[in-house]
XYZ file of C-alpha atoms in Angstrom:
705
model
C 27.200 22.672 81.150
C 27.195 18.876 79.060
C 24.297 17.875 81.386
C 22.052 20.352 80.113
C 23.006 20.805 76.328
C 21.655 16.036 76.716
C 18.581 17.687 79.045
C 17.942 20.212 76.120
C 18.335 17.420 73.072
C 16.668 15.092 75.212
C 13.117 17.006 75.607
C 13.859 18.156 71.901
C 13.193 13.844 71.487
C 10.405 13.752 73.375
C 8.991 16.533 71.291
C 5.958 15.929 68.975
C 6.501 15.172 65.473
C 5.256 18.262 63.915
C 6.959 21.051 67.335
C 10.409 18.194 65.731
C 10.106 19.045 62.564
C 9.402 22.545 62.561
C 13.304 22.787 64.515
C 14.459 20.909 62.738
C 13.997 22.997 59.412
C 14.402 25.946 60.620
C 18.308 24.412 61.916
C 18.635 24.259 57.684
C 18.385 27.141 57.588
C 20.207 28.518 60.340
C 23.116 25.818 58.827
C 22.673 27.806 55.694
C 23.262 30.921 57.774
C 26.161 29.743 59.112
C 27.419 28.913 56.005
C 26.354 32.361 54.331
C 27.728 33.903 56.897
C 31.496 32.324 56.161
C 31.488 33.498 52.428
C 29.881 36.453 53.163
C 33.487 37.344 55.979
C 35.482 36.969 53.052
C 34.134 39.825 50.709
C 36.344 42.749 52.087
C 39.340 42.154 50.336
C 40.821 45.834 50.041
C 44.563 45.132 49.561
C 46.133 47.477 52.323
C 43.126 45.839 55.048
C 41.697 49.738 55.440
C 45.210 51.148 56.491
C 46.001 54.233 55.586
C 48.558 56.576 56.091
C 49.050 59.627 58.119
C 51.351 62.287 56.947
C 51.105 64.416 59.765
C 50.113 61.865 62.937
C 50.338 62.938 66.278
C 53.290 63.262 68.946
C 55.243 64.773 65.405
C 54.955 61.310 63.249
C 54.344 60.586 59.949
C 53.624 57.412 58.258
C 52.872 55.688 54.698
C 50.796 53.048 54.277
C 51.109 50.444 56.856
C 51.955 46.902 55.095
C 51.466 43.050 57.443
C 53.460 40.121 58.247
C 52.257 36.822 57.591
C 50.440 36.090 60.693
C 48.200 33.677 59.384
C 45.214 35.945 58.137
C 44.688 37.404 54.498
C 43.066 41.019 54.130
C 39.596 39.599 54.597
C 40.277 38.383 57.637
C 41.464 40.647 59.709
C 38.950 43.522 58.000
C 36.693 40.789 59.443
C 37.993 40.279 62.552
C 38.005 44.727 62.012
C 33.739 45.513 62.520
C 33.216 42.344 63.482
C 30.209 43.412 66.166
C 30.428 41.725 69.805
C 27.645 44.564 70.926
C 29.235 47.110 72.337
C 27.717 50.009 72.362
C 29.220 53.669 73.884
C 26.794 56.149 72.156
C 24.073 56.316 69.335
C 25.881 56.205 66.112
C 23.737 58.802 65.240
C 25.188 61.152 67.864
C 29.171 59.863 67.546
C 29.091 61.062 63.642
C 27.394 64.119 63.679
C 29.664 65.839 66.579
C 32.025 68.264 66.820
C 36.000 68.578 68.803
C 34.939 70.719 71.628
C 37.067 73.784 70.443
C 36.947 73.155 66.561
C 34.245 72.638 64.228
C 36.226 68.993 62.560
C 34.256 66.071 63.770
C 35.571 64.642 67.034
C 35.229 61.555 64.233
C 38.016 63.114 62.226
C 41.945 61.561 62.027
C 44.005 63.562 63.846
C 41.990 63.224 66.642
C 41.878 59.359 66.404
C 46.092 59.578 65.715
C 46.268 62.106 68.896
C 44.820 58.933 71.760
C 46.534 56.311 69.944
C 44.659 55.147 67.558
C 44.401 53.687 64.230
C 42.246 55.321 61.314
C 41.215 53.614 58.075
C 39.092 54.692 55.172
C 36.441 53.429 54.460
C 35.541 48.778 53.156
C 33.430 46.648 53.616
C 32.809 46.028 56.192
C 33.704 49.652 57.205
C 31.064 52.029 54.347
C 32.010 55.181 57.254
C 35.707 54.850 56.925
C 35.171 54.399 61.543
C 38.932 53.662 62.913
C 40.671 49.869 63.766
C 38.351 48.163 66.164
C 35.628 51.158 65.790
C 32.417 49.577 64.458
C 28.426 49.856 64.128
C 25.838 47.727 65.768
C 22.236 47.467 65.631
C 20.311 46.706 69.372
C 16.506 46.385 69.473
C 15.930 48.189 66.230
C 18.581 51.852 67.407
C 21.977 52.000 65.667
C 24.654 52.181 67.680
C 28.882 52.815 67.519
C 30.893 50.607 69.611
C 33.851 49.232 70.330
C 35.744 45.633 68.488
C 37.779 43.257 69.639
C 40.910 44.935 67.619
C 40.027 48.128 69.277
C 42.764 46.829 71.876
C 44.234 44.779 70.158
C 45.723 46.134 66.879
C 49.115 47.738 67.001
C 51.432 49.671 64.431
C 55.297 49.911 64.655
C 56.888 52.578 62.621
C 60.777 53.289 62.039
C 62.342 55.216 59.360
C 59.538 56.256 56.994
C 57.894 52.759 57.169
C 55.572 51.669 58.461
C 54.416 48.071 60.061
C 49.963 46.301 61.695
C 50.152 43.551 64.294
C 47.196 41.858 64.341
C 46.138 40.943 67.615
C 49.580 43.024 69.249
C 48.370 45.553 72.336
C 47.187 48.825 71.634
C 49.393 52.337 72.049
C 45.405 53.533 72.372
C 44.586 56.498 75.806
C 40.915 54.788 76.620
C 40.833 57.189 79.100
C 41.874 59.840 77.801
C 39.197 59.952 74.405
C 37.062 59.110 76.478
C 37.080 62.588 78.928
C 37.098 64.215 76.067
C 34.670 62.888 73.824
C 32.349 64.028 76.634
C 33.634 66.931 76.673
C 32.259 67.304 73.118
C 29.553 66.646 74.670
C 28.967 69.272 76.781
C 30.569 72.151 75.296
C 27.996 71.173 72.199
C 24.830 70.595 74.611
C 25.953 75.212 75.760
C 27.555 75.907 72.482
C 24.514 77.518 70.733
C 26.226 77.495 67.010
C 27.732 74.340 68.100
C 24.097 72.487 69.713
C 22.292 74.364 66.061
C 25.081 72.423 63.582
C 25.045 69.005 65.228
C 21.309 68.508 65.007
C 20.387 69.844 60.983
C 23.804 66.864 61.094
C 21.895 64.094 62.781
C 18.494 65.175 61.164
C 19.896 65.618 56.968
C 21.189 61.207 58.134
C 18.377 60.293 58.203
C 18.939 57.301 60.998
C 17.384 57.018 64.126
C 16.647 60.925 64.604
C 13.609 62.496 63.081
C 13.179 66.011 66.048
C 15.132 68.159 67.115
C 14.504 67.701 70.391
C 14.277 64.186 70.190
C 17.775 64.868 69.776
C 19.185 66.951 71.891
C 17.577 64.440 74.969
C 19.864 61.817 73.880
C 22.555 64.132 73.668
C 21.966 64.623 76.678
C 21.198 61.245 78.693
C 24.392 59.547 76.703
C 26.508 62.796 77.887
C 25.230 62.139 81.454
C 25.883 58.034 80.687
C 29.434 58.930 80.216
C 29.952 61.846 82.849
C 29.111 58.704 85.270
C 31.058 56.099 83.197
C 33.634 57.991 83.491
C 32.878 59.820 86.858
C 33.364 55.450 89.192
C 36.231 54.783 87.881
C 38.464 58.436 87.944
C 42.165 57.534 88.624
C 43.920 58.371 91.277
C 46.833 56.963 89.120
C 46.802 58.273 85.507
C 47.251 55.310 82.678
C 48.651 57.465 80.033
C 49.452 55.897 76.218
C 49.375 50.943 76.063
C 47.518 50.650 78.982
C 44.331 50.157 80.780
C 43.226 48.733 84.227
C 39.493 46.630 82.045
C 39.429 44.644 84.664
C 38.783 47.587 87.365
C 36.209 49.145 85.178
C 34.486 46.169 84.243
C 33.699 45.002 87.562
C 32.615 48.533 88.510
C 30.017 48.177 85.596
C 28.836 45.052 87.236
C 28.301 46.567 90.442
C 26.647 49.212 89.166
C 23.743 46.873 87.191
C 23.595 44.439 90.874
C 23.273 46.449 93.138
C 19.658 46.887 95.066
C 17.817 49.931 96.035
C 17.896 48.362 99.629
C 21.755 48.088 100.414
C 22.355 52.007 98.307
C 20.531 53.004 101.081
C 22.875 52.041 103.378
C 25.466 53.146 102.626
C 24.251 56.393 101.509
C 23.877 56.463 105.579
C 27.099 55.141 106.195
C 28.845 57.687 103.920
C 30.776 60.238 106.183
C 32.139 63.813 105.853
C 35.467 64.103 106.564
C 34.784 63.972 110.071
C 33.204 61.899 110.152
C 29.259 63.415 110.630
C 26.927 61.893 107.514
C 26.835 62.981 104.748
C 22.738 62.516 103.915
C 20.640 62.818 106.140
C 17.892 60.068 106.417
C 14.841 61.841 104.826
C 17.773 63.401 102.486
C 18.207 59.506 101.656
C 15.108 58.506 101.253
C 14.722 60.975 98.320
C 17.234 59.886 96.250
C 16.547 56.590 95.859
C 12.266 57.790 95.750
C 11.038 55.645 92.699
C 13.805 53.629 91.954
C 13.682 49.557 91.685
C 13.681 47.524 94.527
C 15.671 44.753 92.607
C 17.913 45.649 89.956
C 19.253 49.310 90.194
C 21.198 49.920 86.434
C 21.722 52.519 84.841
C 19.491 54.920 83.385
C 18.569 54.714 87.441
C 22.293 55.229 88.136
C 22.687 58.592 85.775
C 19.409 59.588 88.431
C 20.322 59.105 91.717
C 23.635 60.431 91.146
C 21.873 63.653 89.887
C 19.791 63.861 93.236
C 23.118 64.014 95.057
C 24.128 67.011 93.105
C 20.953 68.329 92.696
C 20.436 71.688 95.505
C 17.199 71.735 95.509
C 15.580 71.837 98.488
C 14.924 67.950 99.534
C 18.208 66.925 98.237
C 21.506 66.719 99.810
C 23.942 69.130 96.893
C 27.253 67.199 97.199
C 30.281 68.448 96.672
C 32.613 66.041 93.769
C 34.826 65.326 96.816
C 32.158 63.918 98.207
C 30.426 62.377 95.483
C 34.099 60.560 95.225
C 33.483 59.923 99.065
C 30.582 57.910 98.343
C 31.269 56.762 94.925
C 34.700 54.363 96.442
C 31.308 53.316 99.178
C 29.386 51.970 96.561
C 32.811 50.457 93.199
C 36.645 50.640 93.920
C 38.668 52.101 92.254
C 40.185 50.900 88.546
C 43.979 51.894 89.516
C 46.146 49.810 88.749
C 46.409 49.595 84.817
C 48.343 47.121 82.761
C 48.790 46.639 79.237
C 46.592 45.755 76.990
C 47.931 41.030 75.890
C 48.073 40.150 72.807
C 46.089 37.910 71.540
C 47.862 35.181 69.440
C 48.208 32.048 69.832
C 45.407 32.946 73.228
C 42.559 30.343 71.662
C 45.394 27.964 72.550
C 45.951 29.164 76.421
C 44.484 26.523 79.373
C 44.783 30.075 81.565
C 44.024 34.286 80.878
C 45.109 37.649 81.679
C 47.880 38.629 83.549
C 46.964 36.986 86.915
C 46.305 33.622 84.859
C 42.092 34.370 85.985
C 40.098 32.611 83.746
C 40.346 29.076 82.425
C 40.518 28.580 78.275
C 38.309 25.460 78.688
C 35.061 24.424 77.731
C 33.308 27.455 78.125
C 35.413 29.236 79.362
C 36.295 31.927 76.408
C 32.428 32.340 76.321
C 31.950 33.858 79.613
C 36.066 35.599 79.562
C 34.480 37.480 76.545
C 30.989 38.489 77.414
C 32.474 40.127 81.072
C 34.413 41.932 78.237
C 31.513 43.396 76.378
C 30.731 43.488 80.056
C 32.998 46.765 79.981
C 33.520 48.059 76.361
C 29.688 49.889 77.268
C 27.961 46.593 76.290
C 23.874 47.485 77.134
C 22.481 45.167 79.949
C 19.052 45.800 79.977
C 18.919 43.621 83.003
C 15.949 43.609 85.266
C 13.822 41.614 87.363
C 10.934 39.731 86.520
C 8.983 37.202 88.843
C 10.134 33.219 90.505
C 10.449 30.959 87.926
C 12.191 28.205 86.035
C 14.693 30.638 83.624
C 18.112 28.763 82.641
C 20.022 31.931 83.651
C 18.714 32.217 86.713
C 18.580 27.978 87.664
C 22.424 28.381 85.764
C 24.080 31.511 87.686
C 22.334 30.311 91.355
C 18.739 32.778 91.597
C 16.337 29.548 91.426
C 15.545 29.655 94.530
C 15.038 33.622 94.667
C 12.147 35.788 95.534
C 12.796 37.767 92.036
C 15.913 36.026 89.364
C 17.674 38.976 87.034
C 16.825 38.917 83.071
C 19.783 38.992 81.761
C 19.054 40.874 78.223
C 21.666 42.837 76.397
C 23.420 43.723 73.521
C 26.034 41.167 74.180
C 26.207 39.328 71.036
C 27.518 35.889 71.893
C 26.924 33.960 68.572
C 29.936 36.987 67.181
C 31.888 36.748 69.824
C 32.280 32.703 69.566
C 32.560 32.891 65.940
C 35.185 35.745 66.589
C 37.251 33.268 69.586
C 37.072 30.422 66.650
C 39.116 33.148 64.426
C 41.970 33.366 66.307
C 43.224 29.785 66.097
C 43.911 31.259 62.114
C 46.489 34.580 64.321
C 49.841 33.455 64.277
C 53.138 35.475 65.980
C 54.784 37.957 63.841
C 57.843 36.675 62.358
C 60.553 40.018 62.885
C 60.313 41.693 59.864
C 64.763 41.832 59.064
C 64.115 43.461 55.042
C 62.456 47.020 57.644
C 63.843 45.960 61.375
C 67.784 44.876 60.469
C 69.110 41.634 59.933
C 69.246 38.865 62.742
C 72.741 38.724 64.296
C 72.615 34.992 64.011
C 75.773 34.455 65.861
C 74.748 36.243 68.559
C 71.118 34.898 68.571
C 72.965 31.230 68.935
C 74.862 32.257 72.273
C 71.484 34.065 73.417
C 70.251 30.715 73.031
C 71.813 29.032 75.132
C 71.232 31.361 78.521
C 67.107 31.977 77.463
C 67.346 27.738 77.917
C 69.267 29.208 81.761
C 67.292 31.313 81.725
C 64.335 32.307 80.833
C 62.927 28.534 79.605
C 61.360 26.889 82.642
C 59.002 29.839 82.758
C 58.844 30.843 79.055
C 58.339 27.881 76.910
C 59.692 27.645 73.712
C 57.236 26.997 70.799
C 55.999 26.493 66.772
C 53.756 29.214 65.704
C 53.243 26.853 63.393
C 52.306 23.688 65.037
C 48.124 23.368 64.881
C 48.439 21.653 67.702
C 50.351 23.913 70.188
C 49.689 24.461 73.596
C 49.894 27.544 75.735
C 50.280 26.426 79.684
C 50.966 29.443 81.571
C 53.211 29.192 84.239
C 52.445 31.488 87.664
C 54.603 32.818 89.970
C 52.917 34.083 93.607
C 53.915 37.676 94.421
C 56.284 37.612 96.419
C 58.096 34.829 94.110
C 58.353 36.994 90.838
C 58.732 40.660 92.753
C 56.819 42.884 89.838
C 54.244 45.572 91.251
C 51.083 43.638 93.258
C 48.548 46.057 92.454
C 47.296 44.478 89.730
C 46.644 41.192 91.176
C 45.654 42.619 94.694
C 42.761 43.830 93.711
C 41.379 41.111 91.400
C 41.875 39.037 94.481
C 40.744 42.403 97.746
C 38.369 44.010 95.412
C 34.738 44.106 96.901
C 30.894 44.685 96.191
C 27.356 44.624 97.230
C 25.950 41.608 95.619
C 22.952 42.261 94.886
C 20.280 39.666 94.111
C 23.310 37.455 94.644
C 23.230 37.137 97.321
C 23.780 33.930 99.614
C 23.820 32.402 95.881
C 25.663 29.529 95.727
C 28.800 30.315 93.147
C 30.470 26.382 92.423
C 34.065 26.392 92.374
C 36.479 23.232 91.720
C 36.808 22.988 95.124
C 33.236 23.201 95.299
C 30.473 25.125 96.428
C 30.354 29.017 98.066
C 27.379 30.521 99.254
C 28.414 34.548 98.107
C 28.363 37.035 100.890
C 25.790 39.897 100.780
C 29.875 42.151 100.887
C 31.474 39.878 98.556
C 34.836 39.806 96.018
C 33.783 41.306 92.659
C 35.424 38.675 91.008
C 32.084 35.702 92.763
C 29.953 38.175 91.394
C 31.529 38.488 87.954
C 31.790 34.195 87.647
C 27.343 34.424 88.380
C 26.947 37.362 85.919
C 28.725 36.223 82.368
C 27.265 32.599 83.652
C 23.401 34.560 83.384
C 24.463 36.065 80.760
C 25.680 33.489 77.569
C 22.658 31.288 79.028
C 20.337 34.522 77.673
C 19.965 34.129 74.064
C 19.938 37.120 71.512
C 16.702 39.079 72.041
C 17.253 40.454 68.572
C 16.378 36.809 67.070
C 13.313 35.591 66.617
C 12.498 33.033 69.570
C 12.939 29.988 67.692
C 16.299 30.870 66.323
C 17.251 32.399 69.436
C 17.491 29.525 71.348
C 18.939 27.401 68.235
C 21.432 30.013 67.375
C 21.975 29.325 71.611
C 22.707 25.445 71.372
C 24.503 26.116 68.377
C 26.589 28.253 69.967
C 27.505 26.162 73.596
C 27.631 23.350 71.269
C 30.880 24.436 69.457
C 32.054 26.309 72.428
C 32.112 23.105 74.693
C 33.191 20.282 71.383
C 35.115 22.401 69.249
C 37.009 23.871 72.567
C 40.355 21.146 72.552
C 41.478 23.050 75.765
C 40.714 20.872 78.464
C 40.498 22.083 82.279
C 43.371 21.719 84.337
C 44.311 23.085 87.115
C 47.075 26.334 87.234
C 51.083 25.614 86.859
C 53.105 27.209 88.890
C 54.526 28.369 91.889
C 52.521 29.839 93.574
C 50.197 29.992 97.033
C 46.706 27.595 96.552
C 42.932 28.562 96.751
C 41.720 27.446 100.500
C 38.712 27.668 102.135
C 39.647 31.082 104.312
C 40.762 32.311 101.267
C 39.445 30.154 98.473
C 41.664 33.131 95.966
C 44.847 33.144 96.590
C 46.049 31.393 93.397
C 45.034 34.887 92.549
C 47.720 36.937 94.049
C 50.277 35.211 91.111
C 51.361 36.069 87.525
C 51.017 34.352 84.505
C 54.767 33.921 82.258
C 53.612 32.363 78.624
C 55.779 31.539 75.228
C 57.207 34.919 74.218
C 56.808 33.791 70.318
C 56.199 37.747 68.993
C 57.220 39.510 72.166
C 59.497 42.286 70.358
C 55.579 43.151 68.967
C 54.593 43.581 72.261
C 56.419 46.837 74.011
C 56.267 47.768 76.511
C 57.099 45.491 78.974
C 56.311 43.236 82.210
C 52.292 43.532 82.941
C 51.776 46.794 83.911
C 54.292 48.326 80.958
C 56.539 49.789 83.565
C 60.096 49.048 81.384
C 59.884 50.276 77.676
C 62.425 47.464 75.840
C 63.616 44.162 76.102
C 67.426 45.267 76.998
C 65.562 47.428 79.698
C 63.525 44.197 80.694
C 66.799 41.939 81.471
C 69.261 45.087 83.803
C 68.514 45.847 87.086
C 65.957 47.909 89.141
C 68.221 50.448 91.107
C 67.845 50.440 94.767
C 70.256 51.956 98.115
C 73.674 51.184 98.178
C 73.560 50.412 94.820
C 76.212 52.235 92.287
C 75.601 55.009 90.691
C 77.956 54.257 87.396
C 75.670 50.745 86.800
C 73.114 49.717 84.434
C 70.124 49.693 85.536
C 65.951 49.734 84.567
C 64.700 53.725 83.701
C 63.458 55.222 86.541
C 61.192 57.973 83.326
C 60.497 57.398 79.977
C 57.839 58.717 77.259
C 54.996 56.460 75.809
C 53.120 57.022 73.399
C 55.654 56.995 69.918
C 55.648 54.552 67.291
C 58.485 54.561 66.061
C 60.129 50.726 66.644
C 64.246 50.717 68.768
C 65.812 47.262 66.380
C 68.661 47.864 69.553
C 67.430 47.578 72.238
C 63.630 46.175 70.592
C 60.021 48.504 71.968
C 59.207 52.381 71.476
C 61.536 55.255 71.594
C 60.928 56.246 74.800
C 62.260 60.049 75.255
C 62.964 62.524 72.405
C 58.954 63.399 72.132
C 56.413 65.309 74.093
C 54.658 61.975 75.683
C 52.648 60.415 78.675
C 55.704 60.335 81.039
C 55.896 57.383 83.080
C 56.871 57.401 86.430
C 58.250 53.825 87.990
C 58.098 54.577 90.945
C 54.226 56.130 92.202
C 52.204 52.730 92.879
C 51.040 50.631 90.295
C 53.317 51.483 87.952
C 56.604 49.801 90.105
C 59.096 47.782 87.744
C 60.728 46.070 90.389
C 60.935 42.332 89.915
C 61.336 39.983 86.987
C 65.215 39.906 87.141
C 66.339 36.858 86.491
C 68.870 38.055 84.470
C 69.771 40.666 86.321
C 70.509 37.373 89.655
C 68.222 38.894 91.671
C 64.454 36.886 91.341
C 65.422 32.832 91.362
C 63.746 30.579 89.234
C 60.766 28.532 89.879
C 63.410 26.353 91.697
C 64.188 28.202 94.220
C 68.101 29.036 92.592
C 69.362 32.210 92.220
C 71.698 32.711 88.926
C 74.492 34.925 88.797
C 73.337 38.342 87.145
C 73.721 38.140 83.202
C 77.126 40.034 81.566
C 76.049 43.414 79.238
C 77.432 40.760 76.201
C 75.443 38.614 77.175
C 72.610 40.226 77.669
C 72.537 41.970 74.525
C 73.470 38.536 72.965
C 69.956 37.494 74.630
C 68.129 39.714 73.208
C 69.284 38.481 69.112
C 67.635 35.840 70.482
C 64.487 37.057 71.297
C 63.711 38.570 68.175
C 64.259 35.170 66.844
C 61.170 34.199 68.890
């Protein structure tokens, strides 16, 4: 990437003097705009950072206006983070603002429903005049306005304790995104079939004087976006219930990529391979051809997939009229079930980390953060206006390996790369929260001192202790292979084993650390995602004037390369190395990292299968274990924000939340039993199990991190 930048700078040197002066003038204007933008970040200084009280919340909870801890951000920093778009377009803004709940005349955006799905209600502030919840934002793309999600929707937490509330910037959300999206789809469907709802809805939309001027236009748009959401929810339907505080984000990103990459020929072959339970063909050749009639050959995309889905369900002559069960069987041929939900990771220290994501899939060196964040926006509803273009030079085609293809994919999208870079830079100043003794109780320093010695012996080899005030800190990911750590393997297995049709990337070459790899037609989705994000980050913003968009892009790429102090290194830890036969072996592992602020990130383990730090130090009960022993709970409730400062985690019983069953695949609470003497250290030594007193000492020390 550095060589690419140098080549572009060389071209500028050879440019004519008038062109060079024009570029310099525009560059100066751009720098002035950026400077104004930095000042603009400080304009929203609401003293409560937009937070409001919920006197009658979901799950029987109520709380006053939340307070904030010292995390390196002031009021303006938090509000800018909450309300800065990344290019997410869930549905048109006017439709969202006017939509009623499915079985009520209350608006869908009402704070009670927002709290029901554990998102965080906000009051109107300068950056958020409509009082959208934390992480919900108005985005503009190609002259239209949309409701979208920001980083803060998934990475802002809250803890309640005895009538007080604490907001945790960068902490994991308690949200139930699949439940929220299912109810959103239900609201849209109910509006379309209920005359009074539809009439009230269209009147409210038109009264906004926004992007819609005609009633028929409103109804058509509602139908289109309801179908889009139904398709999204159907493709991502999982037999594993997520509940609160978890999401299979990678599975959903993978599926969005496959939907926008697969080509007509590949879909046609899969339609002919689809079979019923009795192994008979699901579609005749004539039906398959009819379903794909008029669909683009190179890029199918979202709209065409919606057409295909409708035709597959249609009982009109010539169409197959597939049942729900048949559609899911067909879904599994094209996509992968996102059945490995994991806890939302916390964001403090992310910019100081060498590798990120639970299985260390993403390097943080160079432009790695930009690619990672672009992939994230693909997953949270970035508009992907990818189209097939004639062969010819294109920077995105070159970087994504398509330079020799007869057609190339143009990666035009709503993804705001400049904002992604700004958000990553903003996170450099975010620090982990310190245990608030004035709210959660004093730390027993004598017990904590004993716990520190236990931590040094049992935990330090994987979880390095850092100073969160040290600007030069580096968070080293210590990888442990699946067999070594013993935790639920499904997320890591899916990241490697999930495959899909590579579309236009078939037989392109992708550069890996060990050399180039050809992408086969049926390829690991991790490979396809890498090519897609490379194409995305090398495609300037289509909403800007052509010279401005390229200067912005150059600035963004240069700052990503030269301001990123994380060096490219090999992974640390005990894991299987990549080989020519298994080029993604190293992803069959999970990452350990520094535990500063760990007290504020329950539930624990990567899949959220243990409710508290104390219970994390207990063993998993196995056959033959004594009945009167202490063990990790097999079932517990999730969803409450009320905190347990003794065990250190959220309360996990006594309310009607989501029942987390650890006996189900993806939910296993096995492994990471170092304190129980059942999991060996990195050096292969299994230490003796801790006594109960030692567990409590260690928990007390963990509060201090």
